[in-house]
């Protein structure tokens, strides 16, 4: 796999769009998130608006449930008022397939969907008719928590998957992006002892220093990341290298690959 | 799901065998492990022997790789000598199906195996002919690390899955059991910054106070856990409740279930 990446060309990579990139500063370091406007345009726009009005600055990690999700936002007892952004958005659980949305399908069967693969750098699924597509809940995917109704989310509460993919959440929540760097800061958050892994005391919560849009920060503070394009031949070679494990350590080469078992390479711009 | 468990009878549960139960004491609490002698009898026996000669007492968490595994044993620079136990065992990557091994298959497709389901409380897979079966690498499953050859493991290095199931490891490593309680102590271990998530300095390692076989400790110190039997109707009802999500929050009931998405209930004996 490292050989294939080493042989990649500049054209195999895309710079993360600073307008789709969030920089979340935690006490122990930075978490970088890529939004997915191809799948959740309204949520992406609203999260940008929330970030720009400082909604997440001083917010907290509220919940860490083992083998499920880590979630952040404002506690019920000290809510933060939304200013110009929207408190909720219409659900964006799935979208129509269109010719301009790239899709690199995997050859293997999936438990939950007719086909799975990758679109615009994200793990995605499609229905048997190839008409509908949606992002899937792999590790480090970012979702917009919601209440009991479809349109009750919007980005004011965000969660990242910290364990085995909870695929039963697919098409039940709007996935809005992916943690592309710093997931290891979120995954080690102590598990909360309350229901659903919520922290039972304020002292257990980790404060978020700030969340900023990369486009809004000085050049020196940007993450400047690039991601391997998931629609090019280099990525298809990587898929093959992960499907059939040729490293000498593997005594059984597997020959299969799950959509959540495929690394999606991200690196500093220029390699 | 809680309704189904509440309606379960005593006969739906099996007490964990103290001879197959390990108590690993970490600075922040206890991790309870169930060994899987039905699948890895030689490794289970050897791990019992290692535990009884105190092999793991004072050992360290050596490695925590994000979305992969957390591993423990002795560092290369200060190895612990194996006394009566074996340094290595013959690989037990899979076994023959036999009539006395229960199997509750799932109706859904799996990416990696012809069928998947549950045997003796563990997630398992079977080949298309129904002749061979093996444990699968779900979250919290415990494996015996090995070197480059099949028979180079044996239990002196153990790892637990801390992220999305690395199913490409199936049939490549001997799975020896499952963390049934306290996984949240292992999953939050800081990720190591060395290759494969190894800690680069001794100071980063967490010391293991002791690992004991439950059969060897005084009654007051036992975990006394019981697990839901995976071959009875109550468990089949649970599978159905997880396949088709009828809770009002679910707007799409899913209708599918992955083998690593099924909780395997464990509780204090007697409920």
Short mmCIF file of C-alpha atoms in Angstrom, two decimals:
data_model
loop_
_atom_site.label_atom_id
_atom_site.label_comp_id
_atom_site.label_asym_id
_atom_site.label_seq_id
_atom_site.Cartn_x
_atom_site.Cartn_y
_atom_site.Cartn_z
CA UNK A 1 0.00 0.00 0.00
CA UNK A 2 2.81 2.42 0.82
CA UNK A 3 4.45 1.54 -2.52
CA UNK A 4 1.30 2.51 -4.39
CA UNK A 5 1.04 5.80 -2.52
CA UNK A 6 4.73 6.50 -3.12
CA UNK A 7 4.13 6.00 -6.85
CA UNK A 8 1.10 8.31 -6.92
CA UNK A 9 1.18 11.52 -8.96
CA UNK A 10 0.08 15.00 -7.90
CA UNK A 11 -3.05 14.51 -10.04
CA UNK A 12 -4.11 11.62 -7.78
CA UNK A 13 -4.65 14.06 -4.91
CA UNK A 14 -7.11 16.85 -4.27
CA UNK A 15 -6.48 19.69 -1.87
CA UNK A 16 -9.17 19.80 0.80
CA UNK A 17 -11.34 22.84 0.09
CA UNK A 18 -10.78 25.34 2.95
CA UNK A 19 -14.50 26.11 2.74
CA UNK A 20 -15.30 22.49 3.55
CA UNK A 21 -12.63 22.00 6.19
CA UNK A 22 -13.18 22.52 9.90
CA UNK A 23 -10.40 22.94 12.43
CA UNK A 24 -11.54 21.89 15.89
CA UNK A 25 -9.04 22.75 18.61
CA UNK A 26 -9.09 20.49 21.67
CA UNK A 27 -6.85 20.82 24.75
CA UNK A 28 -4.60 18.06 23.39
CA UNK A 29 -4.53 19.07 19.75
CA UNK A 30 -6.37 19.64 16.52
CA UNK A 31 -9.10 17.62 14.86
CA UNK A 32 -9.59 18.25 11.13
CA UNK A 33 -12.97 17.52 9.57
CA UNK A 34 -13.96 17.47 5.92
CA UNK A 35 -17.58 18.36 5.23
CA UNK A 36 -19.51 16.48 2.54
CA UNK A 37 -21.57 19.07 0.64
CA UNK A 38 -22.13 16.61 -2.24
CA UNK A 39 -24.32 14.60 0.12
CA UNK A 40 -25.48 17.12 2.72
CA UNK A 41 -25.34 20.60 1.14
CA UNK A 42 -27.82 22.21 3.54
CA UNK A 43 -26.13 20.76 6.60
CA UNK A 44 -22.69 21.72 5.33
CA UNK A 45 -23.85 25.32 4.77
CA UNK A 46 -25.45 25.42 8.19
CA UNK A 47 -22.41 24.00 9.94
CA UNK A 48 -20.29 26.65 8.20
CA UNK A 49 -22.72 29.29 9.51
CA UNK A 50 -22.66 27.80 13.03
CA UNK A 51 -18.86 27.75 13.00
CA UNK A 52 -18.67 31.34 11.73
CA UNK A 53 -20.90 32.66 14.48
CA UNK A 54 -18.74 30.90 17.07
CA UNK A 55 -21.40 28.38 18.06
CA UNK A 56 -18.91 25.64 18.94
CA UNK A 57 -16.33 27.84 20.68
CA UNK A 58 -16.43 26.79 24.32
CA UNK A 59 -18.80 23.88 23.62
CA UNK A 60 -18.11 20.46 25.12
CA UNK A 61 -17.59 16.83 24.38
CA UNK A 62 -20.85 15.69 25.96
CA UNK A 63 -20.85 11.99 25.34
CA UNK A 64 -18.53 9.12 24.58
CA UNK A 65 -20.21 5.75 24.26
CA UNK A 66 -17.89 2.79 23.84
CA UNK A 67 -17.99 1.20 20.39
CA UNK A 68 -20.50 3.73 19.13
CA UNK A 69 -20.05 7.53 19.00
CA UNK A 70 -18.39 10.53 20.63
CA UNK A 71 -20.62 13.62 20.52
CA UNK A 72 -20.21 17.35 21.11
CA UNK A 73 -22.31 20.48 21.38
CA UNK A 74 -23.91 22.37 24.26
CA UNK A 75 -25.36 20.74 27.38
CA UNK A 76 -29.12 20.90 27.87
CA UNK A 77 -28.70 22.93 31.04
CA UNK A 78 -26.59 25.64 29.37
CA UNK A 79 -27.77 25.77 25.77
CA UNK A 80 -26.12 28.12 23.30
CA UNK A 81 -28.51 30.17 21.22
CA UNK A 82 -28.20 29.88 17.45
CA UNK A 83 -27.89 33.34 15.87
CA UNK A 84 -27.94 33.56 12.07
CA UNK A 85 -27.50 29.86 11.43
CA UNK A 86 -30.47 27.50 11.61
CA UNK A 87 -31.29 25.42 14.66
CA UNK A 88 -32.48 22.61 12.35
CA UNK A 89 -32.31 21.63 8.70
CA UNK A 90 -34.31 19.34 6.45
CA UNK A 91 -32.98 15.78 6.63
CA UNK A 92 -30.36 14.82 4.02
CA UNK A 93 -30.29 11.08 4.69
CA UNK A 94 -29.80 10.15 1.01
CA UNK A 95 -29.74 11.83 -2.38
CA UNK A 96 -30.39 11.00 -6.02
CA UNK A 97 -27.57 9.50 -8.03
CA UNK A 98 -26.41 11.89 -10.77
CA UNK A 99 -23.86 11.66 -13.57
CA UNK A 100 -21.57 14.23 -11.94
CA UNK A 101 -21.23 12.28 -8.69
CA UNK A 102 -18.28 9.89 -9.04
CA UNK A 103 -18.62 6.39 -7.61
CA UNK A 104 -16.00 3.69 -7.29
CA UNK A 105 -17.90 0.56 -6.23
CA UNK A 106 -16.38 -2.36 -4.36
CA UNK A 107 -16.76 -5.83 -5.87
CA UNK A 108 -17.67 -7.48 -2.56
CA UNK A 109 -21.05 -8.02 -0.95
CA UNK A 110 -22.25 -5.66 1.75
CA UNK A 111 -24.56 -6.60 4.62
CA UNK A 112 -26.62 -3.43 4.50
CA UNK A 113 -26.78 -2.11 0.92
CA UNK A 114 -27.01 -3.35 -2.67
CA UNK A 115 -23.60 -1.84 -3.45
CA UNK A 116 -21.00 0.13 -1.54
CA UNK A 117 -18.02 2.14 -2.65
CA UNK A 118 -16.58 5.63 -2.58
CA UNK A 119 -17.83 9.00 -3.80
CA UNK A 120 -15.87 12.25 -3.55
CA UNK A 121 -13.60 10.78 -0.87
CA UNK A 122 -16.37 9.35 1.32
CA UNK A 123 -17.67 5.83 1.89
CA UNK A 124 -21.06 5.58 0.24
CA UNK A 125 -23.80 3.09 -0.68
CA UNK A 126 -26.29 2.82 -3.51
CA UNK A 127 -29.61 1.05 -3.91
CA UNK A 128 -30.17 -1.87 -6.29
CA UNK A 129 -31.65 0.43 -8.95
CA UNK A 130 -28.65 2.79 -8.79
CA UNK A 131 -31.00 5.71 -8.21
CA UNK A 132 -30.36 6.61 -4.59
CA UNK A 133 -27.07 7.03 -2.72
CA UNK A 134 -26.06 7.82 0.85
CA UNK A 135 -22.99 8.11 3.05
CA UNK A 136 -22.34 5.19 5.40
CA UNK A 137 -21.43 5.12 9.09
CA UNK A 138 -17.80 4.05 8.99
CA UNK A 139 -15.29 4.83 11.74
CA UNK A 140 -14.62 8.59 12.00
CA UNK A 141 -17.68 9.53 9.96
CA UNK A 142 -19.41 12.62 11.28
CA UNK A 143 -23.16 12.84 11.78
CA UNK A 144 -25.66 15.49 12.81
CA UNK A 145 -27.45 14.25 15.91
CA UNK A 146 -31.22 14.57 15.77
CA UNK A 147 -34.30 14.15 17.94
CA UNK A 148 -37.26 11.91 17.15
CA UNK A 149 -38.22 13.53 13.84
CA UNK A 150 -36.29 13.50 10.56
CA UNK A 151 -35.83 17.27 10.35
CA UNK A 152 -34.80 17.84 13.97
CA UNK A 153 -31.04 17.74 13.28
CA UNK A 154 -29.01 20.45 11.63
CA UNK A 155 -25.48 20.38 12.97
CA UNK A 156 -25.77 21.88 16.45
CA UNK A 157 -24.91 18.43 17.87
CA UNK A 158 -22.25 16.49 16.01
CA UNK A 159 -20.99 12.98 16.57
CA UNK A 160 -18.12 10.88 15.22
CA UNK A 161 -18.17 7.08 15.04
CA UNK A 162 -15.62 5.67 17.52
CA UNK A 163 -16.09 1.91 17.06
CA UNK A 164 -17.45 -0.69 14.72
CA UNK A 165 -19.57 0.91 12.00
CA UNK A 166 -23.16 1.37 13.30
CA UNK A 167 -24.62 0.82 9.85
CA UNK A 168 -28.17 0.63 11.20
CA UNK A 169 -27.88 4.43 11.51
CA UNK A 170 -27.45 4.75 7.73
CA UNK A 171 -30.39 6.65 6.21
CA UNK A 172 -31.53 7.48 9.73
CA UNK A 173 -29.21 10.43 10.36
CA UNK A 174 -27.61 12.99 8.09
CA UNK A 175 -23.93 12.26 7.76
CA UNK A 176 -22.17 15.56 7.19
CA UNK A 177 -18.50 14.69 6.80
CA UNK A 178 -15.55 12.80 8.15
CA UNK A 179 -12.75 13.32 10.66
CA UNK A 180 -9.69 13.24 8.39
CA UNK A 181 -7.04 13.99 11.02
CA UNK A 182 -6.93 13.87 14.82
CA UNK A 183 -9.53 11.13 15.27
CA UNK A 184 -7.20 9.65 17.91
CA UNK A 185 -7.94 12.68 20.10
CA UNK A 186 -11.66 11.97 20.01
CA UNK A 187 -11.49 8.18 20.23
CA UNK A 188 -9.69 8.17 23.59
CA UNK A 189 -12.25 10.37 25.34
CA UNK A 190 -13.21 8.59 28.57
CA UNK A 191 -16.47 6.72 28.18
CA UNK A 192 -19.36 8.41 29.98
CA UNK A 193 -21.16 6.43 32.65
CA UNK A 194 -24.62 7.88 31.99
CA UNK A 195 -27.18 6.47 29.56
CA UNK A 196 -25.86 6.46 25.96
CA UNK A 197 -22.39 7.31 27.28
CA UNK A 198 -23.29 10.87 28.35
CA UNK A 199 -21.03 12.32 31.03
CA UNK A 200 -22.88 12.55 34.32
CA UNK A 201 -20.99 15.56 35.67
CA UNK A 202 -19.82 18.78 34.02
CA UNK A 203 -16.27 18.10 35.22
CA UNK A 204 -16.01 15.05 32.96
CA UNK A 205 -16.63 17.08 29.82
CA UNK A 206 -13.75 18.23 27.65
CA UNK A 207 -14.08 21.85 26.52
CA UNK A 208 -13.63 22.64 22.84
CA UNK A 209 -11.40 25.70 22.50
CA UNK A 210 -12.67 26.65 19.07
CA UNK A 211 -13.97 25.36 15.77
CA UNK A 212 -13.01 27.43 12.73
CA UNK A 213 -13.45 27.13 8.99
CA UNK A 214 -10.03 26.71 7.40
CA UNK A 215 -10.92 29.45 4.91
CA UNK A 216 -11.21 31.91 7.79
CA UNK A 217 -7.84 31.34 9.47
CA UNK A 218 -4.46 32.91 8.61
CA UNK A 219 -2.33 30.88 6.18
CA UNK A 220 0.08 29.84 8.92
CA UNK A 221 -2.70 28.19 10.91
CA UNK A 222 -4.21 26.17 8.09
CA UNK A 223 -4.04 22.39 7.94
CA UNK A 224 -3.30 22.36 4.19
CA UNK A 225 -4.29 18.73 3.71
CA UNK A 226 -4.91 16.80 0.55
CA UNK A 227 -6.86 13.58 0.06
CA UNK A 228 -6.36 10.79 -2.42
CA UNK A 229 -9.01 11.04 -5.13
CA UNK A 230 -11.28 8.03 -4.84
CA UNK A 231 -12.19 7.98 -8.53
CA UNK A 232 -8.70 7.50 -9.99
CA UNK A 233 -6.68 4.41 -10.93
CA UNK A 234 -4.29 4.83 -7.99
CA UNK A 235 -7.17 4.44 -5.53
CA UNK A 236 -8.47 1.41 -7.43
CA UNK A 237 -4.98 -0.12 -7.08
CA UNK A 238 -5.13 0.57 -3.35
CA UNK A 239 -8.50 -1.17 -3.16
CA UNK A 240 -6.99 -4.19 -4.86
CA UNK A 241 -4.02 -4.19 -2.47
CA UNK A 242 -6.42 -4.17 0.47
CA UNK A 243 -8.72 -6.82 -0.99
CA UNK A 244 -5.95 -9.31 -1.69
CA UNK A 245 -3.30 -9.02 0.99
CA UNK A 246 0.00 -9.88 -0.62
CA UNK A 247 2.23 -8.90 2.33
CA UNK A 248 4.16 -11.98 3.49
CA UNK A 249 2.62 -11.76 6.99
CA UNK A 250 -0.81 -12.64 5.56
CA UNK A 251 -1.15 -16.41 5.32
CA UNK A 252 -4.74 -16.06 4.09
CA UNK A 253 -4.95 -13.16 1.59
CA UNK A 254 -8.65 -12.55 2.42
CA UNK A 255 -9.81 -11.58 -1.08
CA UNK A 256 -12.58 -9.39 0.28
CA UNK A 257 -12.95 -5.81 1.44
CA UNK A 258 -15.62 -4.05 3.44
CA UNK A 259 -16.40 -0.42 2.69
CA UNK A 260 -15.38 0.54 6.24
CA UNK A 261 -12.12 -1.42 6.00
CA UNK A 262 -10.66 0.80 3.30
CA UNK A 263 -8.28 3.55 4.47
CA UNK A 264 -8.91 6.92 2.80
CA UNK A 265 -5.44 8.49 2.63
CA UNK A 266 -5.02 12.12 3.68
CA UNK A 267 -1.66 13.90 3.96
CA UNK A 268 -0.04 17.29 4.14
CA UNK A 269 -0.40 19.03 0.79
CA UNK A 270 2.44 18.04 -1.54
CA UNK A 271 3.11 14.74 0.26
CA UNK B 1 -34.10 -5.11 23.31
CA UNK B 2 -34.28 -4.36 27.04
CA UNK B 3 -37.84 -5.75 27.06
CA UNK B 4 -36.60 -9.04 25.59
CA UNK B 5 -33.80 -9.26 28.15
CA UNK B 6 -36.19 -8.42 30.96
CA UNK B 7 -38.42 -11.31 29.85
CA UNK B 8 -35.53 -13.80 29.66
CA UNK B 9 -35.46 -16.80 31.96
CA UNK B 10 -32.55 -18.12 34.02
CA UNK B 11 -32.16 -20.90 31.43
CA UNK B 12 -31.32 -18.29 28.77
CA UNK B 13 -28.08 -17.48 30.58
CA UNK B 14 -24.89 -19.41 31.21
CA UNK B 15 -22.47 -18.61 34.01
CA UNK B 16 -19.02 -17.83 32.64
CA UNK B 17 -16.77 -20.74 33.52
CA UNK B 18 -14.19 -19.50 36.06
CA UNK B 19 -11.63 -21.67 34.26
CA UNK B 20 -12.23 -19.72 31.07
CA UNK B 21 -12.43 -16.29 32.66
CA UNK B 22 -9.48 -13.93 33.06
CA UNK B 23 -9.44 -10.97 35.43
CA UNK B 24 -6.98 -8.33 34.25
CA UNK B 25 -6.44 -5.55 36.76
CA UNK B 26 -5.44 -2.17 35.31
CA UNK B 27 -4.76 1.01 37.30
CA UNK B 28 -8.27 2.27 36.50
CA UNK B 29 -10.19 -0.95 36.95
CA UNK B 30 -10.83 -4.49 35.88
CA UNK B 31 -11.07 -6.03 32.43
CA UNK B 32 -12.86 -9.40 32.23
CA UNK B 33 -12.03 -11.74 29.36
CA UNK B 34 -13.77 -14.94 28.32
CA UNK B 35 -11.54 -17.49 26.61
CA UNK B 36 -12.87 -19.52 23.68
CA UNK B 37 -11.65 -23.10 24.15
CA UNK B 38 -14.22 -24.38 21.62
CA UNK B 39 -12.21 -22.60 18.92
CA UNK B 40 -8.72 -22.32 20.37
CA UNK B 41 -8.28 -25.10 22.96
CA UNK B 42 -4.46 -25.12 22.85
CA UNK B 43 -4.20 -21.35 23.13
CA UNK B 44 -6.77 -21.26 25.93
CA UNK B 45 -4.80 -23.87 27.87
CA UNK B 46 -1.55 -22.04 27.29
CA UNK B 47 -2.98 -18.67 28.31
CA UNK B 48 -4.27 -20.32 31.51
CA UNK B 49 -0.74 -21.63 32.11
CA UNK B 50 0.81 -18.22 31.37
CA UNK B 51 -1.61 -16.54 33.76
CA UNK B 52 -0.95 -19.11 36.48
CA UNK B 53 2.79 -18.61 36.33
CA UNK B 54 2.28 -14.84 36.62
CA UNK B 55 3.48 -14.10 33.12
CA UNK B 56 1.26 -11.03 32.69
CA UNK B 57 1.72 -9.59 36.20
CA UNK B 58 3.63 -6.37 35.70
CA UNK B 59 3.41 -6.58 31.90
CA UNK B 60 2.41 -3.53 29.88
CA UNK B 61 -0.01 -2.17 27.35
CA UNK B 62 2.57 -1.85 24.57
CA UNK B 63 0.55 -0.59 21.67
CA UNK B 64 -2.68 1.21 20.90
CA UNK B 65 -3.33 1.80 17.22
CA UNK B 66 -6.37 3.89 16.40
CA UNK B 67 -9.20 1.97 14.76
CA UNK B 68 -7.30 -1.30 14.99
CA UNK B 69 -6.00 -2.99 18.15
CA UNK B 70 -4.68 -2.42 21.67
CA UNK B 71 -1.97 -4.94 22.58
CA UNK B 72 -0.20 -6.07 25.75
CA UNK B 73 2.68 -8.24 26.85
CA UNK B 74 6.36 -7.65 27.56
CA UNK B 75 8.55 -5.13 25.70
CA UNK B 76 11.30 -6.49 23.46
CA UNK B 77 13.96 -4.84 25.61
CA UNK B 78 12.75 -6.46 28.86
CA UNK B 79 11.28 -9.79 27.83
CA UNK B 80 9.70 -12.05 30.44
CA UNK B 81 10.77 -15.65 30.29
CA UNK B 82 8.05 -18.26 29.88
CA UNK B 83 8.38 -20.97 32.55
CA UNK B 84 6.07 -24.00 32.30
CA UNK B 85 3.76 -22.54 29.68
CA UNK B 86 4.70 -22.61 26.00
CA UNK B 87 6.24 -19.66 24.20
CA UNK B 88 4.28 -20.64 21.08
CA UNK B 89 1.40 -22.90 20.06
CA UNK B 90 0.21 -24.41 16.80
CA UNK B 91 -2.09 -22.03 14.96
CA UNK B 92 -5.82 -22.40 15.63
CA UNK B 93 -7.10 -20.09 12.90
CA UNK B 94 -10.15 -22.24 12.14
CA UNK B 95 -11.63 -25.61 13.10
CA UNK B 96 -13.90 -28.29 11.71
CA UNK B 97 -17.64 -27.88 12.15
CA UNK B 98 -19.05 -30.57 14.44
CA UNK B 99 -22.53 -31.46 15.61
CA UNK B 100 -21.83 -30.43 19.20
CA UNK B 101 -20.82 -26.88 18.25
CA UNK B 102 -23.95 -24.73 18.27
CA UNK B 103 -24.38 -22.13 15.53
CA UNK B 104 -27.02 -19.46 15.17
CA UNK B 105 -26.53 -18.03 11.67
CA UNK B 106 -27.59 -14.55 10.61
CA UNK B 107 -29.86 -14.24 7.56
CA UNK B 108 -27.90 -11.35 6.07
CA UNK B 109 -24.98 -11.35 3.66
CA UNK B 110 -21.46 -10.93 4.95
CA UNK B 111 -18.59 -9.33 3.05
CA UNK B 112 -15.95 -11.81 4.14
CA UNK B 113 -17.55 -15.24 4.69
CA UNK B 114 -20.24 -17.49 3.25
CA UNK B 115 -22.23 -17.30 6.48
CA UNK B 116 -21.79 -15.61 9.84
CA UNK B 117 -23.47 -16.09 13.16
CA UNK B 118 -22.79 -17.04 16.75
CA UNK B 119 -21.29 -20.09 18.41
CA UNK B 120 -20.92 -20.56 22.17
CA UNK B 121 -21.31 -16.84 22.75
CA UNK B 122 -18.80 -15.71 20.13
CA UNK B 123 -19.17 -14.19 16.66
CA UNK B 124 -18.19 -16.84 14.13
CA UNK B 125 -18.15 -17.58 10.41
CA UNK B 126 -18.50 -20.72 8.31
CA UNK B 127 -17.45 -21.63 4.82
CA UNK B 128 -19.90 -22.34 1.99
CA UNK B 129 -19.65 -26.11 2.54
CA UNK B 130 -20.41 -25.77 6.25
CA UNK B 131 -17.27 -27.74 7.05
CA UNK B 132 -14.96 -25.11 8.51
CA UNK B 133 -15.65 -22.44 11.12
CA UNK B 134 -13.67 -19.63 12.72
CA UNK B 135 -14.06 -16.74 15.12
CA UNK B 136 -14.26 -13.28 13.55
CA UNK B 137 -12.50 -10.04 14.44
CA UNK B 138 -15.35 -8.00 15.93
CA UNK B 139 -14.83 -5.15 18.39
CA UNK B 140 -13.41 -6.43 21.72
CA UNK B 141 -12.37 -9.78 20.29
CA UNK B 142 -9.07 -11.00 21.68
CA UNK B 143 -6.29 -12.36 19.50
CA UNK B 144 -2.89 -13.93 20.03
CA UNK B 145 -0.32 -11.77 18.25
CA UNK B 146 2.09 -13.70 16.08
CA UNK B 147 5.23 -13.20 14.00
CA UNK B 148 5.60 -14.07 10.33
CA UNK B 149 4.80 -17.76 10.62
CA UNK B 150 1.49 -19.41 11.49
CA UNK B 151 2.74 -21.14 14.63
CA UNK B 152 4.65 -18.19 16.10
CA UNK B 153 1.80 -17.01 18.36
CA UNK B 154 0.67 -18.65 21.55
CA UNK B 155 -0.73 -16.01 23.89
CA UNK B 156 2.34 -14.20 25.20
CA UNK B 157 1.18 -11.12 23.27
CA UNK B 158 -2.54 -10.45 23.30
CA UNK B 159 -4.53 -7.80 21.48
CA UNK B 160 -8.13 -6.60 21.55
CA UNK B 161 -9.90 -4.97 18.60
CA UNK B 162 -10.55 -1.29 19.40
CA UNK B 163 -12.21 -0.07 16.20
CA UNK B 164 -13.99 -1.25 13.10
CA UNK B 165 -13.68 -5.01 12.70
CA UNK B 166 -10.40 -5.82 10.90
CA UNK B 167 -11.92 -8.84 9.20
CA UNK B 168 -8.89 -9.29 6.92
CA UNK B 169 -7.21 -10.71 10.04
CA UNK B 170 -9.75 -13.57 10.17
CA UNK B 171 -8.02 -16.91 9.59
CA UNK B 172 -4.68 -15.12 9.86
CA UNK B 173 -4.44 -15.00 13.64
CA UNK B 174 -5.77 -17.23 16.40
CA UNK B 175 -8.63 -15.51 18.16
CA UNK B 176 -8.64 -16.72 21.74
CA UNK B 177 -11.58 -14.98 23.38
CA UNK B 178 -13.43 -11.75 23.96
CA UNK B 179 -13.35 -8.85 26.40
CA UNK B 180 -16.75 -9.17 28.07
CA UNK B 181 -16.43 -6.34 30.59
CA UNK B 182 -14.13 -3.33 30.95
CA UNK B 183 -13.40 -2.86 27.25
CA UNK B 184 -13.85 0.87 27.84
CA UNK B 185 -10.64 0.81 29.91
CA UNK B 186 -8.67 -0.58 26.98
CA UNK B 187 -10.31 1.44 24.22
CA UNK B 188 -9.31 4.80 25.70
CA UNK B 189 -5.61 3.97 25.93
CA UNK B 190 -3.73 6.86 24.29
CA UNK B 191 -2.75 6.00 20.74
CA UNK B 192 0.97 5.28 20.37
CA UNK B 193 2.92 7.46 17.98
CA UNK B 194 5.32 4.75 16.81
CA UNK B 195 4.78 2.43 13.86
CA UNK B 196 1.64 0.27 14.34
CA UNK B 197 0.67 2.41 17.32
CA UNK B 198 3.48 1.16 19.58
CA UNK B 199 4.43 3.51 22.38
CA UNK B 200 7.79 5.11 21.71
CA UNK B 201 8.77 5.55 25.36
CA UNK B 202 8.42 3.31 28.39
CA UNK B 203 6.64 6.13 30.26
CA UNK B 204 3.69 5.94 27.88
CA UNK B 205 2.98 2.31 28.71
CA UNK B 206 0.28 1.39 31.21
CA UNK B 207 1.36 -1.31 33.65
CA UNK B 208 -0.90 -4.31 34.17
CA UNK B 209 -1.18 -5.00 37.89
CA UNK B 210 -2.13 -8.64 37.47
CA UNK B 211 -4.00 -11.13 35.34
CA UNK B 212 -5.62 -14.01 37.22
CA UNK B 213 -7.85 -16.90 36.33
CA UNK B 214 -11.21 -16.40 38.03
CA UNK B 215 -11.04 -20.00 39.30
CA UNK B 216 -7.93 -19.07 41.29
CA UNK B 217 -9.24 -16.05 43.19
CA UNK B 218 -11.23 -15.93 46.43
CA UNK B 219 -15.02 -15.88 46.02
CA UNK B 220 -15.24 -12.22 47.04
CA UNK B 221 -12.94 -11.18 44.20
CA UNK B 222 -14.68 -13.06 41.42
CA UNK B 223 -16.56 -11.29 38.62
CA UNK B 224 -19.43 -13.82 38.69
CA UNK B 225 -20.72 -12.94 35.24
CA UNK B 226 -23.21 -14.72 33.06
CA UNK B 227 -23.71 -14.45 29.31
CA UNK B 228 -26.85 -14.80 27.24
CA UNK B 229 -26.81 -18.16 25.47
CA UNK B 230 -26.52 -17.55 21.74
CA UNK B 231 -28.33 -20.74 20.76
CA UNK B 232 -31.67 -20.09 22.47
CA UNK B 233 -34.91 -18.44 21.31
CA UNK B 234 -34.34 -15.35 23.45
CA UNK B 235 -31.14 -14.56 21.57
CA UNK B 236 -32.89 -15.16 18.22
CA UNK B 237 -35.54 -12.64 19.32
CA UNK B 238 -32.75 -10.18 20.12
CA UNK B 239 -31.26 -10.69 16.66
CA UNK B 240 -34.66 -9.93 15.15
CA UNK B 241 -35.00 -6.79 17.27
CA UNK B 242 -31.60 -5.60 16.07
CA UNK B 243 -32.25 -6.47 12.42
CA UNK B 244 -35.55 -4.63 12.23
CA UNK B 245 -35.38 -1.54 14.40
CA UNK B 246 -38.87 -0.89 15.67
CA UNK B 247 -37.96 1.88 18.13
CA UNK B 248 -39.80 5.06 17.13
CA UNK B 249 -36.51 6.96 16.66
CA UNK B 250 -35.64 4.77 13.66
CA UNK B 251 -37.24 6.20 10.54
CA UNK B 252 -35.61 3.50 8.40
CA UNK B 253 -35.78 0.14 10.23
CA UNK B 254 -32.66 -1.16 8.44
CA UNK B 255 -33.71 -4.81 8.10
CA UNK B 256 -30.13 -6.03 8.12
CA UNK B 257 -27.58 -6.98 10.75
CA UNK B 258 -23.86 -7.45 10.58
CA UNK B 259 -22.22 -10.08 12.79
CA UNK B 260 -20.17 -7.37 14.52
CA UNK B 261 -23.24 -5.19 15.09
CA UNK B 262 -24.91 -7.66 17.44
CA UNK B 263 -24.44 -7.01 21.17
CA UNK B 264 -23.62 -10.14 23.18
CA UNK B 265 -25.21 -9.47 26.57
CA UNK B 266 -23.21 -10.18 29.71
CA UNK B 267 -24.36 -9.32 33.22
CA UNK B 268 -23.76 -10.04 36.88
CA UNK B 269 -24.91 -13.57 37.65
CA UNK B 270 -28.63 -13.66 38.47
CA UNK B 271 -29.38 -10.41 36.58
#
